[in-house]
Amino acid sequence: MGKISRPGVRRTFCRKISCSACCSVMNLYSDKESVSVIPLGLDEIKHYMTDLLEIEGLIHQRMGPRYSVEQWNEENFCRRLTAKHECSWGILGSDSNCVRAFLIGSRPSPDLQHIHRIATHPDFTRRGYSSMLLEQALTQWMLHESTRMITAIVNVQNLASIFMFRKSGFEILKGEALNHYLTEKSAVHPSISHDGFEDVHGIRYVVLFRRKADEFYR
């Protein structure tokens, strides 16, 4: 199913899609390779579904539960989440017009934005794509006046992701604030500690967050 050329993998070519809301092209590297950050609304998600499923499958195969206990399928990517079209982005390579990385987010309540997924194709790691997508999510969050808090739930063993979030100003939600957050999500967890929780599979997570106002989720 590979759409990005690799040894021993048949290459299929992506169709182009017009996107008036596409962000400006950014030059990232010394060789002036350029990529573009595009919003992933439902139409774009369907168009680039093969790319998204490939990245999801490869990352899940490589990282397992450190990435997620569930490998998303087409239904997961197309699930209608509140404001998902405003909170999700992908990175396209100018050479193939294929998605190299993606971030899926939503706004489950007016004052909360949540990041569900960040993933980069293994052929394009260590290029700053995930950090670029996270900064795009933070920019959107700052522009949305009523959204006071942005969160992500990360496996405690996924140290690279935790480091990336912490570098972008996220903190680990703890104590009563953590209990309040999980209660509002209507989540049922077998074990909640001071600075994280354990799910039904026995896997531990932390909730990472940034907020705009000190009075929110004290």
PDB file of C-alpha atoms in Angstrom:
ATOM      1  CA  MET A   1       0.000   0.000   0.000  1.00  0.00           C
ATOM      2  CA  GLY A   2       3.109   2.208   0.140  1.00  0.00           C
ATOM      3  CA  LYS A   3       2.756   5.541  -1.586  1.00  0.00           C
ATOM      4  CA  ILE A   4       6.249   6.741  -0.764  1.00  0.00           C
ATOM      5  CA  SER A   5       9.038   5.204  -2.777  1.00  0.00           C
ATOM      6  CA  ARG A   6      11.217   2.750  -0.868  1.00  0.00           C
ATOM      7  CA  PRO A   7      13.349  -0.220  -1.944  1.00  0.00           C
ATOM      8  CA  GLY A   8      11.172  -3.207  -2.734  1.00  0.00           C
ATOM      9  CA  VAL A   9       7.913  -1.261  -2.484  1.00  0.00           C
ATOM     10  CA  ARG A  10       5.825  -0.464  -5.534  1.00  0.00           C
ATOM     11  CA  ARG A  11       5.156   3.233  -5.786  1.00  0.00           C
ATOM     12  CA  THR A  12       1.729   4.596  -6.573  1.00  0.00           C
ATOM     13  CA  PHE A  13       1.242   8.237  -7.415  1.00  0.00           C
ATOM     14  CA  CYS A  14      -0.954  10.590  -5.414  1.00  0.00           C
ATOM     15  CA  ARG A  15      -3.627  12.726  -6.944  1.00  0.00           C
ATOM     16  CA  LYS A  16      -3.425  16.442  -6.299  1.00  0.00           C
ATOM     17  CA  ILE A  17      -6.064  18.274  -4.328  1.00  0.00           C
ATOM     18  CA  SER A  18      -6.709  21.989  -4.333  1.00  0.00           C
ATOM     19  CA  CYS A  19      -6.817  23.589  -0.897  1.00  0.00           C
ATOM     20  CA  SER A  20      -7.417  27.319  -0.598  1.00  0.00           C
ATOM     21  CA  ALA A  21      -6.708  27.212   3.156  1.00  0.00           C
ATOM     22  CA  CYS A  22      -3.268  25.688   2.651  1.00  0.00           C
ATOM     23  CA  CYS A  23      -0.558  27.248   4.784  1.00  0.00           C
ATOM     24  CA  SER A  24       2.491  28.768   3.165  1.00  0.00           C
ATOM     25  CA  VAL A  25       5.292  26.511   1.963  1.00  0.00           C
ATOM     26  CA  MET A  26       8.222  26.315   4.374  1.00  0.00           C
ATOM     27  CA  ASN A  27      11.875  25.602   3.546  1.00  0.00           C
ATOM     28  CA  LEU A  28      13.227  23.403   6.316  1.00  0.00           C
ATOM     29  CA  TYR A  29      16.595  22.114   5.235  1.00  0.00           C
ATOM     30  CA  SER A  30      19.859  23.283   3.792  1.00  0.00           C
ATOM     31  CA  ASP A  31      19.008  21.693   0.438  1.00  0.00           C
ATOM     32  CA  LYS A  32      15.890  23.864   0.312  1.00  0.00           C
ATOM     33  CA  GLU A  33      13.522  20.901   0.290  1.00  0.00           C
ATOM     34  CA  SER A  34      10.109  22.444   0.780  1.00  0.00           C
ATOM     35  CA  VAL A  35       6.992  21.037   2.371  1.00  0.00           C
ATOM     36  CA  SER A  36       3.560  22.484   3.011  1.00  0.00           C
ATOM     37  CA  VAL A  37       1.258  22.285   6.006  1.00  0.00           C
ATOM     38  CA  ILE A  38      -2.374  21.762   5.007  1.00  0.00           C
ATOM     39  CA  PRO A  39      -5.572  21.541   7.064  1.00  0.00           C
ATOM     40  CA  LEU A  40      -7.114  18.075   7.189  1.00  0.00           C
ATOM     41  CA  GLY A  41     -10.844  18.436   6.924  1.00  0.00           C
ATOM     42  CA  LEU A  42     -13.029  15.434   6.151  1.00  0.00           C
ATOM     43  CA  ASP A  43     -12.574  15.831   2.384  1.00  0.00           C
ATOM     44  CA  GLU A  44      -8.787  16.011   2.717  1.00  0.00           C
ATOM     45  CA  ILE A  45      -8.725  13.057   5.117  1.00  0.00           C
ATOM     46  CA  LYS A  46     -10.658  10.945   2.611  1.00  0.00           C
ATOM     47  CA  HIS A  47      -8.412  12.069  -0.236  1.00  0.00           C
ATOM     48  CA  TYR A  48      -5.184  11.230   1.615  1.00  0.00           C
ATOM     49  CA  MET A  49      -6.579   8.191   3.419  1.00  0.00           C
ATOM     50  CA  THR A  50      -4.051   5.770   1.906  1.00  0.00           C
ATOM     51  CA  ASP A  51      -1.185   7.926   3.193  1.00  0.00           C
ATOM     52  CA  LEU A  52      -2.728   8.278   6.654  1.00  0.00           C
ATOM     53  CA  LEU A  53      -3.369   4.547   6.995  1.00  0.00           C
ATOM     54  CA  GLU A  54       0.151   3.729   5.856  1.00  0.00           C
ATOM     55  CA  ILE A  55       1.744   6.060   8.410  1.00  0.00           C
ATOM     56  CA  GLU A  56      -0.592   4.832  11.150  1.00  0.00           C
ATOM     57  CA  GLY A  57       0.182   1.183  10.387  1.00  0.00           C
ATOM     58  CA  LEU A  58       3.951   1.655  10.208  1.00  0.00           C
ATOM     59  CA  ILE A  59       4.117   3.655  13.448  1.00  0.00           C
ATOM     60  CA  HIS A  60       1.854   1.216  15.269  1.00  0.00           C
ATOM     61  CA  GLN A  61       3.953  -1.703  14.010  1.00  0.00           C
ATOM     62  CA  ARG A  62       7.164   0.006  15.141  1.00  0.00           C
ATOM     63  CA  MET A  63       6.031   1.437  18.494  1.00  0.00           C
ATOM     64  CA  GLY A  64       3.030  -0.634  19.549  1.00  0.00           C
ATOM     65  CA  PRO A  65       1.269   0.651  22.695  1.00  0.00           C
ATOM     66  CA  ARG A  66       3.883   3.380  23.170  1.00  0.00           C
ATOM     67  CA  TYR A  67       2.052   5.022  20.271  1.00  0.00           C
ATOM     68  CA  SER A  68      -1.455   3.662  20.885  1.00  0.00           C
ATOM     69  CA  VAL A  69      -3.173   0.465  21.977  1.00  0.00           C
ATOM     70  CA  GLU A  70      -5.522   0.909  19.013  1.00  0.00           C
ATOM     71  CA  GLN A  71      -4.469   1.158  15.384  1.00  0.00           C
ATOM     72  CA  TRP A  72      -6.793   3.577  13.650  1.00  0.00           C
ATOM     73  CA  ASN A  73      -8.667   2.444  10.543  1.00  0.00           C
ATOM     74  CA  GLU A  74     -10.566   4.440   7.944  1.00  0.00           C
ATOM     75  CA  GLU A  75     -13.595   4.738  10.216  1.00  0.00           C
ATOM     76  CA  ASN A  76     -11.478   6.204  13.012  1.00  0.00           C
ATOM     77  CA  PHE A  77      -9.964   8.830  10.733  1.00  0.00           C
ATOM     78  CA  CYS A  78     -13.376   9.781   9.322  1.00  0.00           C
ATOM     79  CA  ARG A  79     -15.113   9.908  12.701  1.00  0.00           C
ATOM     80  CA  ARG A  80     -16.891  13.219  13.135  1.00  0.00           C
ATOM     81  CA  LEU A  81     -15.297  15.008  16.074  1.00  0.00           C
ATOM     82  CA  THR A  82     -16.217  18.546  17.075  1.00  0.00           C
ATOM     83  CA  ALA A  83     -14.144  21.113  15.131  1.00  0.00           C
ATOM     84  CA  LYS A  84     -11.803  18.396  13.829  1.00  0.00           C
ATOM     85  CA  HIS A  85     -11.480  20.275  10.532  1.00  0.00           C
ATOM     86  CA  GLU A  86     -10.123  23.281  12.467  1.00  0.00           C
ATOM     87  CA  CYS A  87      -7.688  21.268  14.601  1.00  0.00           C
ATOM     88  CA  SER A  88      -6.102  18.738  12.204  1.00  0.00           C
ATOM     89  CA  TRP A  89      -3.215  19.160   9.742  1.00  0.00           C
ATOM     90  CA  GLY A  90      -0.901  17.225   7.482  1.00  0.00           C
ATOM     91  CA  ILE A  91       2.527  17.833   5.960  1.00  0.00           C
ATOM     92  CA  LEU A  92       2.908  17.318   2.217  1.00  0.00           C
ATOM     93  CA  GLY A  93       6.173  16.782   0.398  1.00  0.00           C
ATOM     94  CA  SER A  94       6.517  18.914  -2.709  1.00  0.00           C
ATOM     95  CA  ASP A  95       8.104  16.039  -4.641  1.00  0.00           C
ATOM     96  CA  SER A  96       5.227  13.552  -4.385  1.00  0.00           C
ATOM     97  CA  ASN A  97       2.274  15.492  -2.928  1.00  0.00           C
ATOM     98  CA  CYS A  98       1.873  12.694  -0.369  1.00  0.00           C
ATOM     99  CA  VAL A  99       1.272  13.152   3.345  1.00  0.00           C
ATOM    100  CA  ARG A 100       4.469  12.661   5.335  1.00  0.00           C
ATOM    101  CA  ALA A 101       3.069  13.454   8.784  1.00  0.00           C
ATOM    102  CA  PHE A 102      -0.273  14.260  10.374  1.00  0.00           C
ATOM    103  CA  LEU A 103      -1.886  15.654  13.497  1.00  0.00           C
ATOM    104  CA  ILE A 104      -5.518  14.901  14.354  1.00  0.00           C
ATOM    105  CA  GLY A 105      -7.184  17.135  16.922  1.00  0.00           C
ATOM    106  CA  SER A 106     -10.643  18.221  18.003  1.00  0.00           C
ATOM    107  CA  ARG A 107     -12.475  20.574  20.341  1.00  0.00           C
ATOM    108  CA  PRO A 108     -14.520  18.299  22.648  1.00  0.00           C
ATOM    109  CA  SER A 109     -15.845  21.311  24.570  1.00  0.00           C
ATOM    110  CA  PRO A 110     -15.814  25.061  23.861  1.00  0.00           C
ATOM    111  CA  ASP A 111     -12.934  25.678  26.276  1.00  0.00           C
ATOM    112  CA  LEU A 112     -10.849  22.588  25.460  1.00  0.00           C
ATOM    113  CA  GLN A 113      -8.801  21.507  22.425  1.00  0.00           C
ATOM    114  CA  HIS A 114      -7.394  17.961  22.381  1.00  0.00           C
ATOM    115  CA  ILE A 115      -4.664  16.337  20.287  1.00  0.00           C
ATOM    116  CA  HIS A 116      -5.554  12.730  19.447  1.00  0.00           C
ATOM    117  CA  ARG A 117      -2.697  11.753  17.143  1.00  0.00           C
ATOM    118  CA  ILE A 118       0.678  13.014  15.910  1.00  0.00           C
ATOM    119  CA  ALA A 119       2.617  10.717  13.593  1.00  0.00           C
ATOM    120  CA  THR A 120       5.411  10.960  11.014  1.00  0.00           C
ATOM    121  CA  HIS A 121       6.226   8.436   8.316  1.00  0.00           C
ATOM    122  CA  PRO A 122       9.364   6.471   9.386  1.00  0.00           C
ATOM    123  CA  ASP A 123      11.142   7.551   6.177  1.00  0.00           C
ATOM    124  CA  PHE A 124      10.887  11.192   7.282  1.00  0.00           C
ATOM    125  CA  THR A 125      11.697  11.196  10.984  1.00  0.00           C
ATOM    126  CA  ARG A 126      14.125  13.665  12.605  1.00  0.00           C
ATOM    127  CA  ARG A 127      13.014  16.478  10.315  1.00  0.00           C
ATOM    128  CA  GLY A 128      10.906  18.393  12.805  1.00  0.00           C
ATOM    129  CA  TYR A 129       7.564  17.520  11.222  1.00  0.00           C
ATOM    130  CA  SER A 130       5.832  16.598  14.490  1.00  0.00           C
ATOM    131  CA  SER A 131       7.065  19.780  16.163  1.00  0.00           C
ATOM    132  CA  MET A 132       5.869  21.814  13.180  1.00  0.00           C
ATOM    133  CA  LEU A 133       2.403  20.273  13.413  1.00  0.00           C
ATOM    134  CA  LEU A 134       2.294  20.845  17.165  1.00  0.00           C
ATOM    135  CA  GLU A 135       3.163  24.516  16.668  1.00  0.00           C
ATOM    136  CA  GLN A 136       0.362  24.736  14.092  1.00  0.00           C
ATOM    137  CA  ALA A 137      -2.057  23.296  16.659  1.00  0.00           C
ATOM    138  CA  LEU A 138      -0.853  25.786  19.271  1.00  0.00           C
ATOM    139  CA  THR A 139      -1.257  28.683  16.863  1.00  0.00           C
ATOM    140  CA  GLN A 140      -4.859  27.668  16.141  1.00  0.00           C
ATOM    141  CA  TRP A 141      -5.483  27.245  19.864  1.00  0.00           C
ATOM    142  CA  MET A 142      -4.211  30.732  20.628  1.00  0.00           C
ATOM    143  CA  LEU A 143      -6.412  32.232  17.897  1.00  0.00           C
ATOM    144  CA  HIS A 144      -9.559  30.569  19.266  1.00  0.00           C
ATOM    145  CA  GLU A 145     -10.451  32.964  22.060  1.00  0.00           C
ATOM    146  CA  SER A 146     -12.766  30.746  24.118  1.00  0.00           C
ATOM    147  CA  THR A 147     -10.496  27.684  24.089  1.00  0.00           C
ATOM    148  CA  ARG A 148      -8.572  27.988  27.345  1.00  0.00           C
ATOM    149  CA  MET A 149      -6.730  24.664  27.442  1.00  0.00           C
ATOM    150  CA  ILE A 150      -5.045  22.244  25.015  1.00  0.00           C
ATOM    151  CA  THR A 151      -4.267  18.649  26.018  1.00  0.00           C
ATOM    152  CA  ALA A 152      -2.729  15.386  24.861  1.00  0.00           C
ATOM    153  CA  ILE A 153      -2.580  11.953  26.508  1.00  0.00           C
ATOM    154  CA  VAL A 154       0.774  10.195  26.091  1.00  0.00           C
ATOM    155  CA  ASN A 155       2.132   6.802  27.151  1.00  0.00           C
ATOM    156  CA  VAL A 156       4.724   7.342  29.900  1.00  0.00           C
ATOM    157  CA  GLN A 157       7.213   5.235  27.892  1.00  0.00           C
ATOM    158  CA  ASN A 158       6.919   7.522  24.869  1.00  0.00           C
ATOM    159  CA  LEU A 159       9.695   9.765  26.103  1.00  0.00           C
ATOM    160  CA  ALA A 160      10.291  11.470  22.753  1.00  0.00           C
ATOM    161  CA  SER A 161       6.682  12.699  22.590  1.00  0.00           C
ATOM    162  CA  ILE A 162       6.704  13.833  26.203  1.00  0.00           C
ATOM    163  CA  PHE A 163       9.931  15.754  25.569  1.00  0.00           C
ATOM    164  CA  MET A 164       8.433  17.398  22.468  1.00  0.00           C
ATOM    165  CA  PHE A 165       5.345  18.541  24.354  1.00  0.00           C
ATOM    166  CA  ARG A 166       7.348  19.771  27.330  1.00  0.00           C
ATOM    167  CA  LYS A 167       9.649  21.705  24.988  1.00  0.00           C
ATOM    168  CA  SER A 168       6.540  23.429  23.585  1.00  0.00           C
ATOM    169  CA  GLY A 169       5.434  24.577  27.027  1.00  0.00           C
ATOM    170  CA  PHE A 170       3.168  21.697  28.067  1.00  0.00           C
ATOM    171  CA  GLU A 171       3.060  20.524  31.665  1.00  0.00           C
ATOM    172  CA  ILE A 172       1.917  17.266  33.260  1.00  0.00           C
ATOM    173  CA  LEU A 173      -1.549  17.531  34.765  1.00  0.00           C
ATOM    174  CA  LYS A 174      -1.552  16.408  38.394  1.00  0.00           C
ATOM    175  CA  GLY A 175      -3.655  15.972  41.511  1.00  0.00           C
ATOM    176  CA  GLU A 176      -7.187  17.322  41.641  1.00  0.00           C
ATOM    177  CA  ALA A 177      -6.817  18.934  38.229  1.00  0.00           C
ATOM    178  CA  LEU A 178      -6.099  15.504  36.728  1.00  0.00           C
ATOM    179  CA  ASN A 179      -9.111  13.948  38.475  1.00  0.00           C
ATOM    180  CA  HIS A 180     -11.306  16.813  37.293  1.00  0.00           C
ATOM    181  CA  TYR A 181     -10.096  16.450  33.702  1.00  0.00           C
ATOM    182  CA  LEU A 182     -10.669  12.675  33.572  1.00  0.00           C
ATOM    183  CA  THR A 183     -14.095  13.039  35.197  1.00  0.00           C
ATOM    184  CA  GLU A 184     -15.123  15.605  32.585  1.00  0.00           C
ATOM    185  CA  LYS A 185     -14.014  13.219  29.845  1.00  0.00           C
ATOM    186  CA  SER A 186     -16.283  10.552  31.395  1.00  0.00           C
ATOM    187  CA  ALA A 187     -13.307   8.234  31.338  1.00  0.00           C
ATOM    188  CA  VAL A 188     -13.294   5.132  33.505  1.00  0.00           C
ATOM    189  CA  HIS A 189      -9.792   4.210  34.631  1.00  0.00           C
ATOM    190  CA  PRO A 190      -8.800   1.457  37.064  1.00  0.00           C
ATOM    191  CA  SER A 191      -6.009   3.481  38.644  1.00  0.00           C
ATOM    192  CA  ILE A 192      -5.462   7.241  38.866  1.00  0.00           C
ATOM    193  CA  SER A 193      -2.326   8.465  40.608  1.00  0.00           C
ATOM    194  CA  HIS A 194      -1.096  11.942  41.430  1.00  0.00           C
ATOM    195  CA  ASP A 195       0.482  12.532  38.023  1.00  0.00           C
ATOM    196  CA  GLY A 196      -1.083  10.001  35.630  1.00  0.00           C
ATOM    197  CA  PHE A 197      -3.397   7.066  35.191  1.00  0.00           C
ATOM    198  CA  GLU A 198      -3.377   3.418  34.188  1.00  0.00           C
ATOM    199  CA  ASP A 199      -5.862   2.109  31.634  1.00  0.00           C
ATOM    200  CA  VAL A 200      -7.644  -1.248  31.490  1.00  0.00           C
ATOM    201  CA  HIS A 201      -4.643  -2.733  29.664  1.00  0.00           C
ATOM    202  CA  GLY A 202      -2.302  -1.830  32.523  1.00  0.00           C
ATOM    203  CA  ILE A 203      -0.593   0.882  30.472  1.00  0.00           C
ATOM    204  CA  ARG A 204       0.322   4.143  32.213  1.00  0.00           C
ATOM    205  CA  TYR A 205      -0.270   7.577  30.699  1.00  0.00           C
ATOM    206  CA  VAL A 206       0.260  11.215  31.522  1.00  0.00           C
ATOM    207  CA  VAL A 207      -2.027  14.087  30.514  1.00  0.00           C
ATOM    208  CA  LEU A 208      -0.022  16.965  29.076  1.00  0.00           C
ATOM    209  CA  PHE A 209      -1.563  20.422  28.902  1.00  0.00           C
ATOM    210  CA  ARG A 210      -1.092  24.102  28.226  1.00  0.00           C
ATOM    211  CA  ARG A 211      -3.502  26.751  29.411  1.00  0.00           C
ATOM    212  CA  LYS A 212      -4.058  30.423  28.741  1.00  0.00           C
ATOM    213  CA  ALA A 213      -5.234  31.531  32.176  1.00  0.00           C
ATOM    214  CA  ASP A 214      -4.011  30.602  35.627  1.00  0.00           C
ATOM    215  CA  GLU A 215      -7.543  30.324  36.974  1.00  0.00           C
ATOM    216  CA  PHE A 216      -8.409  27.430  34.616  1.00  0.00           C
ATOM    217  CA  TYR A 217      -7.948  23.914  36.001  1.00  0.00           C
ATOM    218  CA  ARG A 218      -5.988  24.927  39.075  1.00  0.00           C
TER     219      ARG A 218
END
